[in-house]
């Protein structure tokens, strides 16, 4: 991956992470666009990168950054050498005004002069959050870890995925599945669907006594119908990958 100019600060792949729905009136549609950067530091310069990064977010705060960026690091997965820096949520109509704020305050210049030398590469994505089919608490939480399943969708499976996502989510809500979750579609790169399940700690990641498939089957009331529904869902995808991220408070500007 080649270096790129760091235009609007730092990425997404992580769905909803600590977005507070209660800030909006019941009849007001909240913004649903997460903005995120993936940053890979130079080999052997992680400590220098982190120190420079912390100084940079202090600079951003001193300039009154209208966005509070949060930083996450992978702790379980097959690639642990990157940082995800993310803001949620905004709308495309507001992106240009933020870029102007960035330019007026020479934020990109400060980054390039102080942090860029320690960075090997960047990736930049947006994600569109699916509030309707998600089940996220309205109040502040103590979530520290975020398990992300990324689905590589098959061509032409969009409607089947949409229908299946609604069916799974409606059933999980009806059976009062005791976890929060969030769906999102990545914009940029290869795209794809992501499912995020948050946890307060590692203990919460232990499998429940009754698996989702078993609970789903009980809720449907027909074992074969339930199995067919789950198979139809799986058939929409080439593959999946699973990563757990932890929030880095010392590299974050606040809850988003």
CSV table of C-alpha atoms in Angstrom, one decimal:
chain,number,residue,atom,x,y,z
A,1,UNK,CA,0.0,0.0,0.0
A,2,UNK,CA,1.4,3.4,-1.0
A,3,UNK,CA,1.3,6.5,1.2
A,4,UNK,CA,-1.4,9.0,0.6
A,5,UNK,CA,-1.9,12.6,1.7
A,6,UNK,CA,-3.8,12.6,5.0
A,7,UNK,CA,-6.7,14.8,4.0
A,8,UNK,CA,-9.4,14.6,6.7
A,9,UNK,CA,-7.6,12.7,9.4
A,10,UNK,CA,-7.9,9.2,10.1
A,11,UNK,CA,-11.0,5.0,9.2
A,12,UNK,CA,-13.9,2.5,9.1
A,13,UNK,CA,-14.6,-1.0,9.1
A,14,UNK,CA,-16.1,-1.2,12.5
A,15,UNK,CA,-19.8,-0.4,12.4
A,16,UNK,CA,-21.3,1.7,15.1
A,17,UNK,CA,-19.0,1.7,18.2
A,18,UNK,CA,-20.4,3.8,21.0
A,19,UNK,CA,-22.8,5.8,18.9
A,20,UNK,CA,-25.5,7.3,21.1
A,21,UNK,CA,-29.0,7.2,19.6
A,22,UNK,CA,-30.5,9.1,22.5
A,23,UNK,CA,-29.0,12.4,21.2
A,24,UNK,CA,-31.8,12.5,18.5
A,25,UNK,CA,-35.5,13.0,18.8
A,26,UNK,CA,-37.7,10.0,18.0
A,27,UNK,CA,-38.8,11.6,14.6
A,28,UNK,CA,-35.3,12.8,13.7
A,29,UNK,CA,-33.2,10.5,11.5
A,30,UNK,CA,-29.6,10.4,12.8
A,31,UNK,CA,-26.6,10.6,10.5
A,32,UNK,CA,-25.5,7.1,9.6
A,33,UNK,CA,-22.1,7.5,7.9
A,34,UNK,CA,-19.0,6.4,9.8
A,35,UNK,CA,-15.6,7.8,8.7
A,36,UNK,CA,-12.5,5.8,9.4
A,37,UNK,CA,-8.9,5.4,8.5
A,38,UNK,CA,-6.6,2.4,8.9
A,39,UNK,CA,-3.0,3.4,9.7
A,40,UNK,CA,0.0,1.0,9.5
A,41,UNK,CA,3.1,2.4,11.3
A,42,UNK,CA,6.6,1.8,10.0
A,43,UNK,CA,8.2,-1.4,11.2
A,44,UNK,CA,10.0,-0.7,14.5
A,45,UNK,CA,8.5,2.7,15.0
A,46,UNK,CA,5.3,2.0,16.8
A,47,UNK,CA,6.3,3.8,19.9
A,48,UNK,CA,7.3,6.9,18.0
A,49,UNK,CA,4.1,6.8,16.0
A,50,UNK,CA,1.9,6.5,19.1
A,51,UNK,CA,3.7,9.5,20.9
A,52,UNK,CA,3.5,11.7,17.8
A,53,UNK,CA,-0.2,10.7,17.3
A,54,UNK,CA,-1.1,11.6,20.9
A,55,UNK,CA,0.5,15.1,20.4
A,56,UNK,CA,-1.4,15.5,17.1
A,57,UNK,CA,-4.8,14.8,18.7
A,58,UNK,CA,-4.0,17.4,21.4
A,59,UNK,CA,-3.3,19.8,18.5
A,60,UNK,CA,-6.7,18.9,16.9
A,61,UNK,CA,-8.5,19.4,20.2
A,62,UNK,CA,-6.8,22.8,20.7
A,63,UNK,CA,-8.2,23.9,17.3
A,64,UNK,CA,-11.7,22.9,18.3
A,65,UNK,CA,-12.1,19.7,16.1
A,66,UNK,CA,-15.8,19.2,15.6
A,67,UNK,CA,-15.2,15.5,15.5
A,68,UNK,CA,-14.2,13.3,18.4
A,69,UNK,CA,-12.0,10.6,16.8
A,70,UNK,CA,-11.7,7.2,18.6
A,71,UNK,CA,-8.8,4.8,18.1
A,72,UNK,CA,-9.1,1.0,18.1
A,73,UNK,CA,-6.4,-1.7,17.8
A,74,UNK,CA,-6.9,-5.4,16.8
A,75,UNK,CA,-6.3,-7.8,19.7
A,76,UNK,CA,-7.6,-11.0,18.1
A,77,UNK,CA,-7.1,-11.8,14.4
A,78,UNK,CA,-4.5,-12.6,11.8
A,79,UNK,CA,-3.1,-9.1,11.5
A,80,UNK,CA,-2.3,-6.9,14.5
A,81,UNK,CA,0.0,-4.2,13.2
A,82,UNK,CA,-2.5,-1.4,12.4
A,83,UNK,CA,-4.7,1.2,14.1
A,84,UNK,CA,-8.3,2.1,13.2
A,85,UNK,CA,-9.2,5.7,13.8
A,86,UNK,CA,-12.9,6.4,13.5
A,87,UNK,CA,-15.6,9.0,13.8
A,88,UNK,CA,-19.4,8.2,13.9
A,89,UNK,CA,-21.5,9.6,12.6
A,90,UNK,CA,-21.7,12.1,9.8
A,91,UNK,CA,-23.3,12.6,6.4
A,92,UNK,CA,-21.8,13.1,3.0
A,93,UNK,CA,-23.3,16.6,2.8
A,94,UNK,CA,-21.1,17.6,5.8
A,95,UNK,CA,-17.8,16.2,4.6
A,96,UNK,CA,-16.7,19.2,2.6
A,97,UNK,CA,-17.2,21.6,5.5
A,98,UNK,CA,-15.0,19.3,7.6
A,99,UNK,CA,-12.3,19.3,5.0
A,100,UNK,CA,-12.4,23.1,5.0
A,101,UNK,CA,-12.1,23.2,8.8
A,102,UNK,CA,-9.1,20.9,8.4
A,103,UNK,CA,-7.5,23.1,5.8
A,104,UNK,CA,-8.2,26.4,7.7
A,105,UNK,CA,-6.5,25.0,10.8
A,106,UNK,CA,-3.5,23.5,9.0
A,107,UNK,CA,-4.3,20.1,10.6
A,108,UNK,CA,-3.0,18.1,7.6
A,109,UNK,CA,0.2,20.1,7.7
A,110,UNK,CA,0.7,19.4,11.4
A,111,UNK,CA,0.1,15.7,10.8
A,112,UNK,CA,2.6,15.5,7.9
A,113,UNK,CA,5.2,17.4,9.9
A,114,UNK,CA,4.9,15.4,13.1
A,115,UNK,CA,3.3,12.0,12.5
A,116,UNK,CA,3.5,11.1,8.8
A,117,UNK,CA,7.2,10.2,9.0
A,118,UNK,CA,6.3,7.2,11.2
A,119,UNK,CA,3.5,5.8,8.9
A,120,UNK,CA,4.0,3.2,6.3
A,121,UNK,CA,0.5,3.3,4.7
A,122,UNK,CA,-3.1,4.4,5.0
A,123,UNK,CA,-6.5,3.2,4.0
A,124,UNK,CA,-9.7,5.3,4.1
A,125,UNK,CA,-13.3,4.0,4.1
A,126,UNK,CA,-16.8,5.1,5.0
A,127,UNK,CA,-19.4,2.7,6.4
A,128,UNK,CA,-23.2,3.1,6.2
A,129,UNK,CA,-24.8,2.0,9.4
A,130,UNK,CA,-28.0,0.0,9.4
A,131,UNK,CA,-29.9,1.4,12.4
A,132,UNK,CA,-33.1,-0.5,11.6
A,133,UNK,CA,-31.6,-3.9,11.9
A,134,UNK,CA,-29.1,-3.2,14.6
A,135,UNK,CA,-29.7,-3.5,18.3
A,136,UNK,CA,-27.5,-0.9,20.1
A,137,UNK,CA,-28.2,0.6,23.5
A,138,UNK,CA,-29.4,4.2,23.7
A,139,UNK,CA,-27.3,5.1,26.7
A,140,UNK,CA,-23.6,5.2,27.3
A,141,UNK,CA,-22.0,1.8,27.8
A,142,UNK,CA,-18.8,0.3,29.2
A,143,UNK,CA,-17.9,-1.6,26.0
A,144,UNK,CA,-14.2,-2.0,25.6
A,145,UNK,CA,-14.0,-4.7,22.9
A,146,UNK,CA,-15.7,-5.0,19.6
A,147,UNK,CA,-15.9,-8.3,17.7
A,148,UNK,CA,-16.2,-7.7,14.0
A,149,UNK,CA,-17.3,-10.3,11.5
A,150,UNK,CA,-16.6,-9.1,7.9
A,151,UNK,CA,-18.6,-10.9,5.2
A,152,UNK,CA,-17.4,-11.1,1.6
A,153,UNK,CA,-20.6,-11.0,-0.4
A,154,UNK,CA,-21.3,-12.8,-3.6
A,155,UNK,CA,-22.2,-10.8,-6.7
A,156,UNK,CA,-25.9,-10.4,-7.1
A,157,UNK,CA,-26.7,-11.4,-3.5
A,158,UNK,CA,-27.7,-7.9,-2.4
A,159,UNK,CA,-31.4,-8.5,-2.0
A,160,UNK,CA,-31.0,-11.9,-0.4
A,161,UNK,CA,-28.6,-10.4,2.1
A,162,UNK,CA,-30.9,-7.5,2.9
A,163,UNK,CA,-33.8,-9.9,3.4
A,164,UNK,CA,-31.7,-12.3,5.4
A,165,UNK,CA,-30.3,-9.6,7.6
A,166,UNK,CA,-33.8,-8.4,8.5
A,167,UNK,CA,-35.0,-11.9,9.2
A,168,UNK,CA,-32.1,-12.7,11.5
A,169,UNK,CA,-32.3,-9.4,13.3
A,170,UNK,CA,-36.1,-9.5,13.7
A,171,UNK,CA,-35.9,-13.0,15.1
A,172,UNK,CA,-33.0,-12.1,17.5
A,173,UNK,CA,-35.0,-9.2,18.8
A,174,UNK,CA,-38.1,-11.3,19.2
A,175,UNK,CA,-36.3,-14.0,21.2
A,176,UNK,CA,-34.5,-11.3,23.3
A,177,UNK,CA,-31.0,-12.4,22.3
A,178,UNK,CA,-28.9,-11.0,25.2
A,179,UNK,CA,-26.3,-9.2,23.1
A,180,UNK,CA,-26.0,-5.9,21.3
A,181,UNK,CA,-25.1,-5.9,17.6
A,182,UNK,CA,-24.7,-3.5,14.7
A,183,UNK,CA,-24.7,-4.0,10.9
A,184,UNK,CA,-22.9,-1.8,8.4
A,185,UNK,CA,-21.9,-1.8,4.7
A,186,UNK,CA,-18.4,-0.6,3.9
A,187,UNK,CA,-18.0,2.1,1.2
A,188,UNK,CA,-14.7,1.8,-0.6
A,189,UNK,CA,-12.2,-1.0,-1.4
A,190,UNK,CA,-13.9,-4.3,-1.9
A,191,UNK,CA,-16.9,-3.2,0.1
A,192,UNK,CA,-18.7,-5.8,2.2
A,193,UNK,CA,-21.0,-6.3,5.1
A,194,UNK,CA,-19.8,-6.1,8.8
A,195,UNK,CA,-21.5,-7.3,12.0
A,196,UNK,CA,-20.2,-5.9,15.3
A,197,UNK,CA,-20.9,-7.4,18.7
A,198,UNK,CA,-19.5,-5.4,21.7
A,199,UNK,CA,-18.2,-6.7,25.0
A,200,UNK,CA,-17.2,-5.1,28.3
A,201,UNK,CA,-14.4,-7.6,28.8
A,202,UNK,CA,-13.0,-11.0,27.7
A,203,UNK,CA,-15.3,-12.9,30.0
A,204,UNK,CA,-18.3,-11.8,28.0
A,205,UNK,CA,-16.9,-13.4,24.9
A,206,UNK,CA,-17.4,-16.9,26.3
A,207,UNK,CA,-20.1,-18.8,24.2
A,208,UNK,CA,-23.6,-18.7,25.7
A,209,UNK,CA,-25.1,-21.9,27.1
A,210,UNK,CA,-27.5,-21.9,24.2
A,211,UNK,CA,-26.0,-21.1,20.8
A,212,UNK,CA,-27.6,-18.6,18.5
A,213,UNK,CA,-28.5,-21.4,16.1
A,214,UNK,CA,-30.3,-23.4,18.8
A,215,UNK,CA,-32.2,-20.3,20.1
A,216,UNK,CA,-33.1,-19.3,16.6
A,217,UNK,CA,-34.5,-22.8,15.9
A,218,UNK,CA,-36.6,-22.7,19.1
A,219,UNK,CA,-37.9,-19.3,18.1
A,220,UNK,CA,-38.8,-20.4,14.6
A,221,UNK,CA,-40.4,-23.5,16.0
A,222,UNK,CA,-39.3,-25.7,13.1
A,223,UNK,CA,-35.8,-27.2,13.2
A,224,UNK,CA,-35.6,-27.8,9.4
A,225,UNK,CA,-37.0,-24.4,8.5
A,226,UNK,CA,-34.5,-22.8,10.8
A,227,UNK,CA,-31.6,-24.8,9.4
A,228,UNK,CA,-32.6,-23.9,5.8
A,229,UNK,CA,-32.8,-20.2,6.7
A,230,UNK,CA,-29.3,-20.2,8.2
A,231,UNK,CA,-27.9,-22.1,5.2
A,232,UNK,CA,-29.6,-19.6,2.9
A,233,UNK,CA,-27.9,-16.8,4.8
A,234,UNK,CA,-24.5,-18.4,4.6
A,235,UNK,CA,-24.8,-19.1,0.9
A,236,UNK,CA,-24.8,-15.3,0.3
A,237,UNK,CA,-21.1,-15.1,1.0
A,238,UNK,CA,-17.8,-16.4,-0.3
A,239,UNK,CA,-16.1,-16.2,3.1
A,240,UNK,CA,-16.0,-14.4,6.5
A,241,UNK,CA,-13.2,-13.1,8.7
A,242,UNK,CA,-13.3,-12.3,12.5
A,243,UNK,CA,-11.3,-9.7,14.4
A,244,UNK,CA,-11.7,-8.3,17.9
A,245,UNK,CA,-10.7,-4.7,18.5
A,246,UNK,CA,-10.0,-2.8,21.7
A,247,UNK,CA,-10.5,0.9,22.2
A,248,UNK,CA,-7.4,2.9,23.0
A,249,UNK,CA,-8.5,5.7,25.4
A,250,UNK,CA,-5.0,7.2,25.4
A,251,UNK,CA,-5.2,7.7,21.6
A,252,UNK,CA,-8.9,8.8,21.4
A,253,UNK,CA,-10.5,12.2,21.7
A,254,UNK,CA,-13.7,11.0,23.3
A,255,UNK,CA,-16.8,8.8,22.9
A,256,UNK,CA,-18.3,9.1,19.5
